[in-house]
Amino acid sequence: MENSIEKLRKIIEKSTNIVFFGGAGVSTESGIPDFRGKDGLYHLKYKYPPEEILGIDFFLNNTEEFYQFYKDKMNSLEYQPSITHYKLTKLEQSGKLKAIITQNIDGLHQKAGSKNVYELHGSIMRNYCMECNHFYDAKHVFESRGVPKCKCGGIIKPDVVLYGENLDDHILLNSIKKIINADTLIVGGTSLTVSPANTLIQYFRGDNLVLINQDETPFDHIANIVIHEKIGSVFDNL
């Protein structure tokens, strides 16, 4: 791993337009469980499968049961950023890192101080009334009893992309633009198997593609550097 990290360090030194694309592995080291790992949310035992609970149809038709699961398992307010979050913030502050594109909804990149964050799947930090669009923060939602309601009486929905919903076009298009213009794309903590997020890597036209993930990905064969380690260990040694 030392040789690969040294190569990565040299690439970062020479790069002027880096984009980081991250997944659940970035936040698991903060203690947040992932979805598909052996101890992930999809392996928990509930009355309904978590994949069904986190669907838009379930939210609309079983809102109370949705929020029972959501408040129990999706609250990341007490978690702190990992070494990776903080190192990415420093890289952004240096002017080299132009964007963070994340599949995570926990808001930890912003909590670490990053500014240019594109959240493909939304964020628990933003919530809105489905009737009047009034904004509510995450604390209001997680501390509410039962289904959180707006002052107008409407149901509050987290601004997260549930199964059956499309990604935000503005965020998706801007993410693609950032990747197209990057000279280095660092992908970390994601298996690159979830569509449509995994298709973004195909827009990269730069010089250096770096993949950091504990397990193999479908794109390992086209990367300049592949590191099969925990992403926190890699960034801790940079």
PDB file of C-alpha atoms in Angstrom:
ATOM      1  CA  MET A   1       0.000   0.000   0.000  1.00  0.00           C
ATOM      2  CA  GLU A   2       2.893   2.381   0.717  1.00  0.00           C
ATOM      3  CA  ASN A   3       3.961   2.406  -2.926  1.00  0.00           C
ATOM      4  CA  SER A   4       0.409   3.162  -4.094  1.00  0.00           C
ATOM      5  CA  ILE A   5       0.002   5.957  -1.550  1.00  0.00           C
ATOM      6  CA  GLU A   6       3.272   7.516  -2.677  1.00  0.00           C
ATOM      7  CA  LYS A   7       2.029   7.425  -6.289  1.00  0.00           C
ATOM      8  CA  LEU A   8      -1.244   9.010  -5.180  1.00  0.00           C
ATOM      9  CA  ARG A   9       0.633  11.705  -3.276  1.00  0.00           C
ATOM     10  CA  LYS A  10       2.621  12.622  -6.402  1.00  0.00           C
ATOM     11  CA  ILE A  11      -0.548  12.698  -8.510  1.00  0.00           C
ATOM     12  CA  ILE A  12      -2.218  15.080  -6.040  1.00  0.00           C
ATOM     13  CA  GLU A  13       0.847  17.339  -6.044  1.00  0.00           C
ATOM     14  CA  LYS A  14       0.749  17.651  -9.841  1.00  0.00           C
ATOM     15  CA  SER A  15      -3.031  17.956 -10.176  1.00  0.00           C
ATOM     16  CA  THR A  16      -4.878  21.266 -10.341  1.00  0.00           C
ATOM     17  CA  ASN A  17      -8.476  20.052 -10.786  1.00  0.00           C
ATOM     18  CA  ILE A  18      -9.321  17.093  -8.543  1.00  0.00           C
ATOM     19  CA  VAL A  19     -12.804  15.678  -8.032  1.00  0.00           C
ATOM     20  CA  PHE A  20     -13.615  13.194  -5.280  1.00  0.00           C
ATOM     21  CA  PHE A  21     -16.500  10.771  -5.739  1.00  0.00           C
ATOM     22  CA  GLY A  22     -17.419   8.899  -2.558  1.00  0.00           C
ATOM     23  CA  GLY A  23     -19.828   6.370  -1.154  1.00  0.00           C
ATOM     24  CA  ALA A  24     -20.810   4.729   2.119  1.00  0.00           C
ATOM     25  CA  GLY A  25     -17.248   3.688   2.980  1.00  0.00           C
ATOM     26  CA  VAL A  26     -16.364   7.316   3.636  1.00  0.00           C
ATOM     27  CA  SER A  27     -18.881   7.493   6.486  1.00  0.00           C
ATOM     28  CA  THR A  28     -18.719   3.973   7.925  1.00  0.00           C
ATOM     29  CA  GLU A  29     -15.474   5.010   9.623  1.00  0.00           C
ATOM     30  CA  SER A  30     -17.507   7.660  11.440  1.00  0.00           C
ATOM     31  CA  GLY A  31     -19.645   4.817  12.789  1.00  0.00           C
ATOM     32  CA  ILE A  32     -22.538   5.183  10.357  1.00  0.00           C
ATOM     33  CA  PRO A  33     -23.674   1.752   9.100  1.00  0.00           C
ATOM     34  CA  ASP A  34     -23.741   1.186   5.364  1.00  0.00           C
ATOM     35  CA  PHE A  35     -26.614  -0.437   3.499  1.00  0.00           C
ATOM     36  CA  ARG A  36     -25.249  -3.528   1.808  1.00  0.00           C
ATOM     37  CA  GLY A  37     -22.454  -4.690   4.125  1.00  0.00           C
ATOM     38  CA  LYS A  38     -22.892  -7.786   6.281  1.00  0.00           C
ATOM     39  CA  ASP A  39     -23.963  -5.565   9.184  1.00  0.00           C
ATOM     40  CA  GLY A  40     -25.693  -3.023   6.959  1.00  0.00           C
ATOM     41  CA  LEU A  41     -29.237  -1.713   7.097  1.00  0.00           C
ATOM     42  CA  TYR A  42     -30.447  -4.096   4.404  1.00  0.00           C
ATOM     43  CA  HIS A  43     -29.726  -7.063   6.660  1.00  0.00           C
ATOM     44  CA  LEU A  44     -31.735  -5.815   9.612  1.00  0.00           C
ATOM     45  CA  LYS A  45     -34.981  -7.526  10.557  1.00  0.00           C
ATOM     46  CA  TYR A  46     -38.065  -5.341  10.298  1.00  0.00           C
ATOM     47  CA  LYS A  47     -41.706  -5.944   9.510  1.00  0.00           C
ATOM     48  CA  TYR A  48     -40.880  -4.728   5.995  1.00  0.00           C
ATOM     49  CA  PRO A  49     -37.517  -4.950   4.147  1.00  0.00           C
ATOM     50  CA  PRO A  50     -35.541  -1.699   4.499  1.00  0.00           C
ATOM     51  CA  GLU A  51     -35.358  -1.409   0.703  1.00  0.00           C
ATOM     52  CA  GLU A  52     -39.171  -1.311   0.654  1.00  0.00           C
ATOM     53  CA  ILE A  53     -39.399   1.100   3.584  1.00  0.00           C
ATOM     54  CA  LEU A  54     -37.054   3.532   1.829  1.00  0.00           C
ATOM     55  CA  GLY A  55     -39.241   3.678  -1.281  1.00  0.00           C
ATOM     56  CA  ILE A  56     -41.408   6.631  -2.254  1.00  0.00           C
ATOM     57  CA  ASP A  57     -44.545   4.459  -2.473  1.00  0.00           C
ATOM     58  CA  PHE A  58     -44.008   3.184   1.075  1.00  0.00           C
ATOM     59  CA  PHE A  59     -43.426   6.735   2.316  1.00  0.00           C
ATOM     60  CA  LEU A  60     -46.695   7.937   0.775  1.00  0.00           C
ATOM     61  CA  ASN A  61     -48.791   4.946   1.885  1.00  0.00           C
ATOM     62  CA  ASN A  62     -47.145   3.996   5.212  1.00  0.00           C
ATOM     63  CA  THR A  63     -45.749   7.317   6.396  1.00  0.00           C
ATOM     64  CA  GLU A  64     -45.846   6.502  10.111  1.00  0.00           C
ATOM     65  CA  GLU A  65     -43.930   3.231   9.686  1.00  0.00           C
ATOM     66  CA  PHE A  66     -41.474   4.974   7.355  1.00  0.00           C
ATOM     67  CA  TYR A  67     -40.664   7.504  10.058  1.00  0.00           C
ATOM     68  CA  GLN A  68     -40.299   4.836  12.727  1.00  0.00           C
ATOM     69  CA  PHE A  69     -37.478   3.313  10.671  1.00  0.00           C
ATOM     70  CA  TYR A  70     -36.087   6.629   9.467  1.00  0.00           C
ATOM     71  CA  LYS A  71     -35.755   8.153  12.934  1.00  0.00           C
ATOM     72  CA  ASP A  72     -34.315   4.926  14.328  1.00  0.00           C
ATOM     73  CA  LYS A  73     -31.721   4.239  11.635  1.00  0.00           C
ATOM     74  CA  MET A  74     -31.053   7.333   9.527  1.00  0.00           C
ATOM     75  CA  ASN A  75     -30.225   9.914  12.188  1.00  0.00           C
ATOM     76  CA  SER A  76     -26.579  10.944  11.738  1.00  0.00           C
ATOM     77  CA  LEU A  77     -26.698  14.157  13.792  1.00  0.00           C
ATOM     78  CA  GLU A  78     -24.557  12.774  16.609  1.00  0.00           C
ATOM     79  CA  TYR A  79     -21.837  11.388  14.329  1.00  0.00           C
ATOM     80  CA  GLN A  80     -18.583  13.207  13.644  1.00  0.00           C
ATOM     81  CA  PRO A  81     -16.592  13.415  10.389  1.00  0.00           C
ATOM     82  CA  SER A  82     -13.849  10.859   9.772  1.00  0.00           C
ATOM     83  CA  ILE A  83     -10.204  11.477   8.823  1.00  0.00           C
ATOM     84  CA  THR A  84     -11.263  11.242   5.174  1.00  0.00           C
ATOM     85  CA  HIS A  85     -13.829  14.031   5.548  1.00  0.00           C
ATOM     86  CA  TYR A  86     -11.253  16.315   7.170  1.00  0.00           C
ATOM     87  CA  LYS A  87      -8.470  15.530   4.682  1.00  0.00           C
ATOM     88  CA  LEU A  88     -10.819  16.298   1.788  1.00  0.00           C
ATOM     89  CA  THR A  89     -11.674  19.640   3.407  1.00  0.00           C
ATOM     90  CA  LYS A  90      -7.963  20.509   3.593  1.00  0.00           C
ATOM     91  CA  LEU A  91      -7.520  19.480  -0.039  1.00  0.00           C
ATOM     92  CA  GLU A  92     -10.407  21.758  -1.015  1.00  0.00           C
ATOM     93  CA  GLN A  93      -8.953  24.626   0.992  1.00  0.00           C
ATOM     94  CA  SER A  94      -5.642  24.193  -0.848  1.00  0.00           C
ATOM     95  CA  GLY A  95      -7.463  24.906  -4.118  1.00  0.00           C
ATOM     96  CA  LYS A  96      -6.778  21.528  -5.697  1.00  0.00           C
ATOM     97  CA  LEU A  97     -10.066  19.773  -4.914  1.00  0.00           C
ATOM     98  CA  LYS A  98     -12.834  21.399  -6.941  1.00  0.00           C
ATOM     99  CA  ALA A  99     -15.788  19.211  -5.956  1.00  0.00           C
ATOM    100  CA  ILE A 100     -16.958  16.382  -3.728  1.00  0.00           C
ATOM    101  CA  ILE A 101     -19.659  14.194  -5.235  1.00  0.00           C
ATOM    102  CA  THR A 102     -21.238  11.931  -2.648  1.00  0.00           C
ATOM    103  CA  GLN A 103     -23.846   9.207  -2.492  1.00  0.00           C
ATOM    104  CA  ASN A 104     -24.163   9.750   1.266  1.00  0.00           C
ATOM    105  CA  ILE A 105     -26.999  11.693   2.884  1.00  0.00           C
ATOM    106  CA  ASP A 106     -25.464  12.326   6.319  1.00  0.00           C
ATOM    107  CA  GLY A 107     -24.075  15.843   5.807  1.00  0.00           C
ATOM    108  CA  LEU A 108     -20.656  14.947   7.250  1.00  0.00           C
ATOM    109  CA  HIS A 109     -18.670  16.546   4.424  1.00  0.00           C
ATOM    110  CA  GLN A 110     -20.206  19.915   5.252  1.00  0.00           C
ATOM    111  CA  LYS A 111     -19.770  19.242   8.965  1.00  0.00           C
ATOM    112  CA  ALA A 112     -16.048  18.805   8.295  1.00  0.00           C
ATOM    113  CA  GLY A 113     -15.984  22.161   6.510  1.00  0.00           C
ATOM    114  CA  SER A 114     -16.236  21.251   2.824  1.00  0.00           C
ATOM    115  CA  LYS A 115     -18.119  23.749   0.658  1.00  0.00           C
ATOM    116  CA  ASN A 116     -18.391  22.325  -2.862  1.00  0.00           C
ATOM    117  CA  VAL A 117     -20.442  19.203  -2.144  1.00  0.00           C
ATOM    118  CA  TYR A 118     -22.859  17.609  -4.598  1.00  0.00           C
ATOM    119  CA  GLU A 119     -25.218  15.219  -2.804  1.00  0.00           C
ATOM    120  CA  LEU A 120     -26.570  12.819  -5.408  1.00  0.00           C
ATOM    121  CA  HIS A 121     -29.057  11.214  -3.031  1.00  0.00           C
ATOM    122  CA  GLY A 122     -30.010  14.319  -1.077  1.00  0.00           C
ATOM    123  CA  SER A 123     -29.472  14.980   2.615  1.00  0.00           C
ATOM    124  CA  ILE A 124     -31.194  14.351   5.938  1.00  0.00           C
ATOM    125  CA  MET A 125     -30.264  17.931   6.804  1.00  0.00           C
ATOM    126  CA  ARG A 126     -32.916  19.346   4.470  1.00  0.00           C
ATOM    127  CA  ASN A 127     -36.629  18.659   4.915  1.00  0.00           C
ATOM    128  CA  TYR A 128     -39.655  20.323   3.406  1.00  0.00           C
ATOM    129  CA  CYS A 129     -43.421  20.439   3.721  1.00  0.00           C
ATOM    130  CA  MET A 130     -45.104  18.616   0.857  1.00  0.00           C
ATOM    131  CA  GLU A 131     -47.916  21.183   0.891  1.00  0.00           C
ATOM    132  CA  CYS A 132     -46.257  24.598   1.217  1.00  0.00           C
ATOM    133  CA  ASN A 133     -42.533  23.747   0.759  1.00  0.00           C
ATOM    134  CA  HIS A 134     -41.586  25.352   4.071  1.00  0.00           C
ATOM    135  CA  PHE A 135     -38.074  24.254   5.111  1.00  0.00           C
ATOM    136  CA  TYR A 136     -37.291  22.339   8.309  1.00  0.00           C
ATOM    137  CA  ASP A 137     -33.922  21.233   9.666  1.00  0.00           C
ATOM    138  CA  ALA A 138     -33.011  17.683  10.650  1.00  0.00           C
ATOM    139  CA  LYS A 139     -33.298  18.340  14.375  1.00  0.00           C
ATOM    140  CA  HIS A 140     -36.949  19.324  13.988  1.00  0.00           C
ATOM    141  CA  VAL A 141     -37.712  16.091  12.145  1.00  0.00           C
ATOM    142  CA  PHE A 142     -35.830  13.700  14.415  1.00  0.00           C
ATOM    143  CA  GLU A 143     -37.180  15.283  17.607  1.00  0.00           C
ATOM    144  CA  SER A 144     -40.788  15.330  16.444  1.00  0.00           C
ATOM    145  CA  ARG A 145     -43.333  12.795  17.648  1.00  0.00           C
ATOM    146  CA  GLY A 146     -44.792  10.481  15.056  1.00  0.00           C
ATOM    147  CA  VAL A 147     -45.036  11.885  11.550  1.00  0.00           C
ATOM    148  CA  PRO A 148     -43.494  15.377  11.477  1.00  0.00           C
ATOM    149  CA  LYS A 149     -46.022  17.961  10.383  1.00  0.00           C
ATOM    150  CA  CYS A 150     -45.678  21.493   9.084  1.00  0.00           C
ATOM    151  CA  LYS A 151     -47.371  24.441  10.773  1.00  0.00           C
ATOM    152  CA  CYS A 152     -49.755  24.399   7.804  1.00  0.00           C
ATOM    153  CA  GLY A 153     -50.653  20.792   8.587  1.00  0.00           C
ATOM    154  CA  GLY A 154     -48.770  19.237   5.670  1.00  0.00           C
ATOM    155  CA  ILE A 155     -46.485  16.218   5.994  1.00  0.00           C
ATOM    156  CA  ILE A 156     -42.752  16.952   6.092  1.00  0.00           C
ATOM    157  CA  LYS A 157     -40.570  14.877   3.760  1.00  0.00           C
ATOM    158  CA  PRO A 158     -36.791  14.473   4.041  1.00  0.00           C
ATOM    159  CA  ASP A 159     -34.980  15.832   0.993  1.00  0.00           C
ATOM    160  CA  VAL A 160     -33.492  12.421   0.241  1.00  0.00           C
ATOM    161  CA  VAL A 161     -33.922  10.422  -2.940  1.00  0.00           C
ATOM    162  CA  LEU A 162     -36.091   7.425  -2.117  1.00  0.00           C
ATOM    163  CA  TYR A 163     -36.401   4.352  -4.312  1.00  0.00           C
ATOM    164  CA  GLY A 164     -38.693   5.202  -7.169  1.00  0.00           C
ATOM    165  CA  GLU A 165     -37.595   8.858  -7.271  1.00  0.00           C
ATOM    166  CA  ASN A 166     -35.248  10.439  -9.802  1.00  0.00           C
ATOM    167  CA  LEU A 167     -31.994  12.138  -8.904  1.00  0.00           C
ATOM    168  CA  ASP A 168     -32.014  15.931  -8.942  1.00  0.00           C
ATOM    169  CA  ASP A 169     -31.207  16.944 -12.532  1.00  0.00           C
ATOM    170  CA  HIS A 170     -29.310  20.078 -11.498  1.00  0.00           C
ATOM    171  CA  ILE A 171     -27.036  18.181  -9.103  1.00  0.00           C
ATOM    172  CA  LEU A 172     -26.529  15.332 -11.566  1.00  0.00           C
ATOM    173  CA  LEU A 173     -25.624  17.605 -14.490  1.00  0.00           C
ATOM    174  CA  ASN A 174     -23.247  19.702 -12.389  1.00  0.00           C
ATOM    175  CA  SER A 175     -21.588  16.540 -11.083  1.00  0.00           C
ATOM    176  CA  ILE A 176     -21.040  15.363 -14.646  1.00  0.00           C
ATOM    177  CA  LYS A 177     -19.542  18.739 -15.615  1.00  0.00           C
ATOM    178  CA  LYS A 178     -17.131  18.597 -12.683  1.00  0.00           C
ATOM    179  CA  ILE A 179     -16.004  15.091 -13.631  1.00  0.00           C
ATOM    180  CA  ILE A 180     -15.578  15.983 -17.318  1.00  0.00           C
ATOM    181  CA  ASN A 181     -13.314  18.929 -16.412  1.00  0.00           C
ATOM    182  CA  ALA A 182     -11.252  17.099 -13.769  1.00  0.00           C
ATOM    183  CA  ASP A 183      -7.640  16.097 -14.388  1.00  0.00           C
ATOM    184  CA  THR A 184      -7.805  13.630 -11.482  1.00  0.00           C
ATOM    185  CA  LEU A 185     -10.802  11.658 -10.235  1.00  0.00           C
ATOM    186  CA  ILE A 186     -10.467   9.931  -6.863  1.00  0.00           C
ATOM    187  CA  VAL A 187     -13.226   7.412  -6.186  1.00  0.00           C
ATOM    188  CA  GLY A 188     -13.449   6.090  -2.649  1.00  0.00           C
ATOM    189  CA  GLY A 189     -15.618   3.980  -0.390  1.00  0.00           C
ATOM    190  CA  THR A 190     -18.031   2.836  -3.071  1.00  0.00           C
ATOM    191  CA  SER A 191     -18.512  -0.454  -4.891  1.00  0.00           C
ATOM    192  CA  LEU A 192     -19.628   1.415  -8.029  1.00  0.00           C
ATOM    193  CA  THR A 193     -22.566  -0.939  -8.487  1.00  0.00           C
ATOM    194  CA  VAL A 194     -25.506   1.396  -7.759  1.00  0.00           C
ATOM    195  CA  SER A 195     -27.102   3.007 -10.810  1.00  0.00           C
ATOM    196  CA  PRO A 196     -27.197   5.738 -11.951  1.00  0.00           C
ATOM    197  CA  ALA A 197     -24.388   6.991  -9.703  1.00  0.00           C
ATOM    198  CA  ASN A 198     -21.969   4.358 -11.003  1.00  0.00           C
ATOM    199  CA  THR A 199     -22.343   5.696 -14.552  1.00  0.00           C
ATOM    200  CA  LEU A 200     -20.704   9.029 -13.643  1.00  0.00           C
ATOM    201  CA  ILE A 201     -17.210   7.570 -13.820  1.00  0.00           C
ATOM    202  CA  GLN A 202     -17.689   7.030 -17.538  1.00  0.00           C
ATOM    203  CA  TYR A 203     -17.630  10.803 -18.097  1.00  0.00           C
ATOM    204  CA  PHE A 204     -14.075  11.157 -16.811  1.00  0.00           C
ATOM    205  CA  ARG A 205     -11.606  12.273 -19.490  1.00  0.00           C
ATOM    206  CA  GLY A 206      -8.658  13.268 -17.311  1.00  0.00           C
ATOM    207  CA  ASP A 207      -5.247  11.752 -16.729  1.00  0.00           C
ATOM    208  CA  ASN A 208      -5.563  10.010 -13.373  1.00  0.00           C
ATOM    209  CA  LEU A 209      -8.322   7.694 -12.172  1.00  0.00           C
ATOM    210  CA  VAL A 210      -7.794   6.480  -8.598  1.00  0.00           C
ATOM    211  CA  LEU A 211     -10.017   3.821  -7.008  1.00  0.00           C
ATOM    212  CA  ILE A 212      -9.923   3.243  -3.248  1.00  0.00           C
ATOM    213  CA  ASN A 213     -12.227   0.538  -1.925  1.00  0.00           C
ATOM    214  CA  GLN A 214     -11.832  -2.542   0.249  1.00  0.00           C
ATOM    215  CA  ASP A 215     -13.394  -4.768  -2.403  1.00  0.00           C
ATOM    216  CA  GLU A 216     -12.955  -4.909  -6.151  1.00  0.00           C
ATOM    217  CA  THR A 217     -15.092  -2.685  -8.374  1.00  0.00           C
ATOM    218  CA  PRO A 218     -16.217  -3.143 -11.993  1.00  0.00           C
ATOM    219  CA  PHE A 219     -13.855  -0.304 -12.978  1.00  0.00           C
ATOM    220  CA  ASP A 220     -10.606  -1.505 -11.392  1.00  0.00           C
ATOM    221  CA  HIS A 221      -9.191  -2.504 -14.777  1.00  0.00           C
ATOM    222  CA  ILE A 222      -9.263   1.047 -16.169  1.00  0.00           C
ATOM    223  CA  ALA A 223      -7.811   2.858 -13.126  1.00  0.00           C
ATOM    224  CA  ASN A 224      -4.285   4.230 -12.851  1.00  0.00           C
ATOM    225  CA  ILE A 225      -4.143   3.305  -9.177  1.00  0.00           C
ATOM    226  CA  VAL A 226      -6.256   0.745  -7.326  1.00  0.00           C
ATOM    227  CA  ILE A 227      -5.989   0.485  -3.535  1.00  0.00           C
ATOM    228  CA  HIS A 228      -7.999  -2.229  -1.786  1.00  0.00           C
ATOM    229  CA  GLU A 229      -7.870  -0.765   1.707  1.00  0.00           C
ATOM    230  CA  LYS A 230     -10.120   1.228   4.016  1.00  0.00           C
ATOM    231  CA  ILE A 231     -10.274   4.733   2.649  1.00  0.00           C
ATOM    232  CA  GLY A 232      -9.550   6.211   6.083  1.00  0.00           C
ATOM    233  CA  SER A 233      -6.256   4.319   6.258  1.00  0.00           C
ATOM    234  CA  VAL A 234      -5.273   5.681   2.856  1.00  0.00           C
ATOM    235  CA  PHE A 235      -6.092   9.318   3.624  1.00  0.00           C
ATOM    236  CA  ASP A 236      -4.503   9.047   7.062  1.00  0.00           C
ATOM    237  CA  ASN A 237      -1.210   8.168   5.360  1.00  0.00           C
ATOM    238  CA  LEU A 238      -1.331  10.861   2.686  1.00  0.00           C
TER     239      LEU A 238
END
